[in-house]
């Protein structure tokens, strides 16, 4: 497969490292939920190891996404797979941009919720987290569709180094 049909190596690296960090973030997120409840309910509540881990990892994901957005806007990406119907292209583009929006907005909402003890902002953070899970399911289903059903096995290789 020619290089012009793949994302750049830097972009691939960021794609997979961020996917991994997001999985870790979800796996341990409950610790932050518990620390936030303690902070709201008790005078002694505040930073715990779990809360600090969540905040640092979450901020790192946001910064990596900003870097990735800059790369995305200044370098060429491969053209959409040939033969993909318009609807699939639109859904896939929308999914990709929503990923950028959510993964940049979530750390901001989380930080505001934590530092200002704003419950409605925590609600925004929670709901965007659920939307993020739905997007991930849709995204992986899309990749699996191209690979196993649509018959276009090249799609997944756009994001996998040789
Ligand atoms: C992209 C990055 C982030 C993701 C994917 C993420 C994800 C999550 C998830 C899934 C929860 C729910 C935990 C539970 O089960 O109770 C949560 C809670 C929380 N997160 Fe994050 N988080 C991110 C960044 C941050 C950052 C940078 C902060 C800043 C301190 C933060 C602060 C909070 C707070 C205060 C809560 C508890 C309140 C709530 O349930 O919304 N998060 N986060
Ligand atoms: C098994 C898991 C995953 C697979 C197989 C996968 C596969 C892919 C592939 C093949 C592309 C390129 C699509 C195209 O050519 O248009 C892509 C793009 C993308 N993926 Fe994933 N992905 C996975 C997980 C994730 C996760 C967890 C996230 C978010 C946290 C994510 C975010 C993105 C974004 C934002 C793009 C668009 C890149 C851009 O155009 O800038 N992916 N993914």
Coordinates of C-alpha atoms and ligand atoms in Angstrom, one line a residue:
X1 CA 0.0 0.0 0.0
X2 CA 1.5 3.4 -1.0
X3 CA 2.3 5.9 1.7
X4 CA -0.2 8.4 0.2
X5 CA -3.0 6.0 1.2
X6 CA -1.9 6.0 4.8
X7 CA -1.9 8.5 7.6
X8 CA 1.5 9.8 8.5
X9 CA 3.6 7.9 11.1
X10 CA 3.2 10.7 13.6
X11 CA -0.5 10.6 13.2
X12 CA -0.6 6.8 13.6
X13 CA 1.5 7.0 16.7
X14 CA -0.8 9.6 18.2
X15 CA -3.9 7.6 17.2
X16 CA -2.8 4.5 19.0
X17 CA -1.2 6.1 22.0
X18 CA -4.3 8.2 22.6
X19 CA -6.6 5.2 22.1
X20 CA -4.6 3.3 24.8
X21 CA -4.6 6.3 27.2
X22 CA -8.4 6.7 26.8
X23 CA -8.9 3.0 27.6
X24 CA -6.7 3.4 30.8
X25 CA -8.6 6.6 31.7
X26 CA -12.0 4.8 31.6
X27 CA -10.7 1.8 33.4
X28 CA -9.6 3.8 36.5
X29 CA -12.2 6.7 36.2
X30 CA -14.2 5.5 39.2
X31 CA -11.5 6.6 41.5
X32 CA -12.0 10.1 40.4
X33 CA -15.8 9.8 40.8
X34 CA -15.3 8.7 44.4
X35 CA -12.8 11.5 45.1
X36 CA -15.2 14.1 43.6
X37 CA -18.1 12.8 45.8
X38 CA -15.8 13.0 48.9
X39 CA -14.8 16.5 47.9
X40 CA -18.4 17.6 47.6
X41 CA -19.6 15.9 50.8
X42 CA -16.8 16.2 53.3
X43 CA -14.6 19.1 54.3
X44 CA -11.5 16.9 54.2
X45 CA -12.1 15.6 50.7
X46 CA -9.6 16.6 48.0
X47 CA -6.8 15.2 45.9
X48 CA -6.2 11.4 46.2
X49 CA -3.7 9.4 44.2
X50 CA -6.6 8.2 41.9
X51 CA -7.8 11.8 41.4
X52 CA -4.3 13.1 40.5
X53 CA -3.8 10.2 38.1
X54 CA -7.1 10.9 36.4
X55 CA -6.4 14.7 36.2
X56 CA -2.8 14.2 34.8
X57 CA -3.8 11.5 32.4
X58 CA -6.9 13.5 31.2
X59 CA -4.9 16.7 30.7
X60 CA -2.2 14.7 28.8
X61 CA -4.9 13.3 26.5
X62 CA -6.3 16.8 25.9
X63 CA -2.8 18.2 25.0
X64 CA -2.0 15.2 22.7
X65 CA -5.3 15.8 21.0
X66 CA -4.4 19.5 20.5
X67 CA -1.1 18.5 19.0
X68 CA -2.8 15.9 16.8
X69 CA -5.4 18.5 15.6
X70 CA -2.5 20.8 14.6
X71 CA -0.9 18.0 12.6
X72 CA -4.2 17.0 11.1
X73 CA -4.8 20.6 9.9
X74 CA -1.4 21.1 8.5
X75 CA -0.7 17.8 6.7
X76 CA -2.5 15.8 4.0
X77 CA -4.5 12.7 5.0
X78 CA -5.3 9.9 2.6
X79 CA -8.5 10.5 0.5
X80 CA -11.6 8.6 1.7
X81 CA -11.7 5.0 0.6
X82 CA -12.9 4.6 -3.0
X83 CA -16.5 3.1 -3.3
X84 CA -17.5 4.2 0.2
X85 CA -21.1 5.5 0.0
X86 CA -21.7 9.1 0.8
X87 CA -23.6 8.3 4.0
X88 CA -20.7 6.2 5.3
X89 CA -18.2 9.0 4.5
X90 CA -20.4 11.6 6.2
X91 CA -20.8 9.5 9.4
X92 CA -17.1 8.7 9.5
X93 CA -16.1 12.3 9.1
X94 CA -18.5 13.4 11.7
X95 CA -17.3 10.7 14.1
X96 CA -13.7 11.7 13.6
X97 CA -14.4 15.4 14.3
X98 CA -16.5 14.6 17.3
X99 CA -13.6 12.6 18.7
X100 CA -11.4 15.7 18.5
X101 CA -14.1 18.0 20.0
X102 CA -14.9 15.6 22.9
X103 CA -11.4 14.7 23.8
X104 CA -10.4 18.4 23.9
X105 CA -13.6 19.5 25.7
X106 CA -13.7 16.7 28.4
X107 CA -10.5 17.7 30.2
X108 CA -11.7 21.3 30.3
X109 CA -15.1 20.3 31.7
X110 CA -13.5 17.9 34.2
X111 CA -11.1 20.5 35.4
X112 CA -13.8 23.1 35.9
X113 CA -16.0 20.5 37.7
X114 CA -13.1 19.6 40.0
X115 CA -11.7 23.0 40.9
X116 CA -15.1 24.9 41.0
X117 CA -17.0 21.9 42.6
X118 CA -19.6 22.5 39.9
X119 CA -22.0 19.5 39.8
X120 CA -23.7 20.4 36.5
X121 CA -20.2 20.6 34.9
X122 CA -19.5 17.1 36.3
X123 CA -22.8 16.1 34.6
X124 CA -21.5 17.5 31.3
X125 CA -18.3 15.6 31.8
X126 CA -20.2 12.4 32.5
X127 CA -22.6 12.7 29.5
X128 CA -19.7 13.5 27.1
X129 CA -18.0 10.4 28.5
X130 CA -21.0 8.3 27.5
X131 CA -21.1 9.9 24.1
X132 CA -17.4 9.1 23.7
X133 CA -18.1 5.4 24.5
X134 CA -20.8 5.4 21.8
X135 CA -18.4 6.9 19.3
X136 CA -15.7 4.4 20.1
X137 CA -18.2 1.5 19.5
X138 CA -19.4 3.1 16.3
X139 CA -15.8 3.7 15.1
X140 CA -14.7 0.2 15.8
X141 CA -17.8 -1.2 14.2
X142 CA -17.1 0.9 11.2
X143 CA -13.5 -0.4 10.9
X144 CA -14.8 -4.0 11.3
X145 CA -17.5 -3.4 8.7
X146 CA -14.9 -2.2 6.1
X147 CA -12.6 -5.1 7.0
X148 CA -15.0 -8.0 7.3
X149 CA -18.2 -7.1 5.4
X150 CA -17.5 -4.2 3.0
X151 CA -14.6 -6.1 1.6
X152 CA -12.2 -3.2 1.8
X153 CA -9.4 -4.6 3.9
X154 CA -7.2 -1.6 3.0
X155 CA -9.1 0.8 5.3
X156 CA -7.6 -0.5 8.6
X157 CA -4.1 -0.4 7.1
X158 CA -4.5 3.4 6.6
X159 CA -3.9 3.6 10.4
X160 CA -1.5 0.7 10.9
X161 CA 2.3 1.0 10.2
X162 CA 3.8 -1.5 7.9
Ligands
LIG1 C1 -10.2 13.0 27.9 C2 -10.0 13.0 29.2 C3 -10.9 12.5 30.3 C4 -11.7 11.4 30.2 C5 -12.0 10.4 29.1 C6 -12.4 11.4 31.5 C7 -13.4 10.4 31.8 C8 -14.1 10.4 33.0 C9 -15.1 9.4 33.4 C10 -15.5 8.2 32.5 C11 -15.6 9.7 34.6 C12 -16.7 9.0 35.4 C13 -16.2 8.3 36.5 C14 -17.2 7.6 37.4 O1 -17.5 6.4 37.1 O2 -17.7 8.1 38.4 C15 -14.9 10.9 35.0 C16 -15.2 11.6 36.2 C17 -14.5 12.8 36.6 N1 -13.5 13.4 35.9 FE1 -12.7 12.9 34.1 N2 -12.0 12.4 32.3 C18 -11.1 13.1 31.6 C19 -10.3 14.2 32.0 C20 -10.5 14.8 33.2 C21 -9.7 15.9 33.7 C22 -8.5 16.6 33.1 C23 -10.2 16.2 35.0 C24 -9.6 17.4 35.8 C25 -9.4 17.3 37.1 C26 -11.3 15.4 35.2 C27 -12.1 15.4 36.3 C28 -13.2 14.5 36.6 C29 -14.0 14.7 37.8 C30 -14.0 15.8 38.8 C31 -14.9 13.5 37.7 C32 -16.0 13.2 38.8 C33 -17.3 13.8 38.4 C34 -18.0 13.1 37.3 O3 -18.4 12.0 37.5 O4 -18.0 13.7 36.3 N3 -11.5 14.5 34.2 N4 -14.0 11.3 34.0
LIG2 C1 -9.7 -1.1 17.8 C2 -9.7 0.2 17.9 C3 -9.5 1.1 16.7 C4 -9.4 0.8 15.4 C5 -9.3 -0.5 14.7 C6 -9.3 2.1 14.7 C7 -9.0 2.3 13.4 C8 -9.0 3.5 12.7 C9 -8.7 3.7 11.3 C10 -8.5 2.6 10.3 C11 -8.8 5.0 11.0 C12 -8.6 5.7 9.7 C13 -9.9 5.9 9.1 C14 -9.8 6.6 7.8 O1 -9.0 6.2 7.0 O2 -10.6 7.6 7.5 C15 -9.0 5.7 12.3 C16 -9.1 7.1 12.4 C17 -9.4 7.7 13.6 N1 -9.5 7.1 14.8 FE1 -9.5 5.1 15.2 N2 -9.4 3.1 15.6 C18 -9.6 2.5 16.9 C19 -9.7 3.2 18.1 C20 -9.9 4.6 18.2 C21 -10.2 5.2 19.5 C22 -10.4 4.5 20.8 C23 -10.2 6.5 19.2 C24 -10.5 7.7 20.1 C25 -10.2 7.7 21.4 C26 -10.0 6.7 17.8 C27 -10.0 7.9 17.1 C28 -9.8 8.1 15.7 C29 -9.8 9.4 15.1 C30 -10.1 10.8 15.7 C31 -9.6 9.1 13.7 C32 -9.6 10.2 12.6 C33 -8.2 10.5 12.3 C34 -8.2 11.8 11.5 O3 -8.7 11.8 10.4 O4 -7.6 12.7 12.0 N3 -9.8 5.5 17.2 N4 -9.1 4.8 13.3

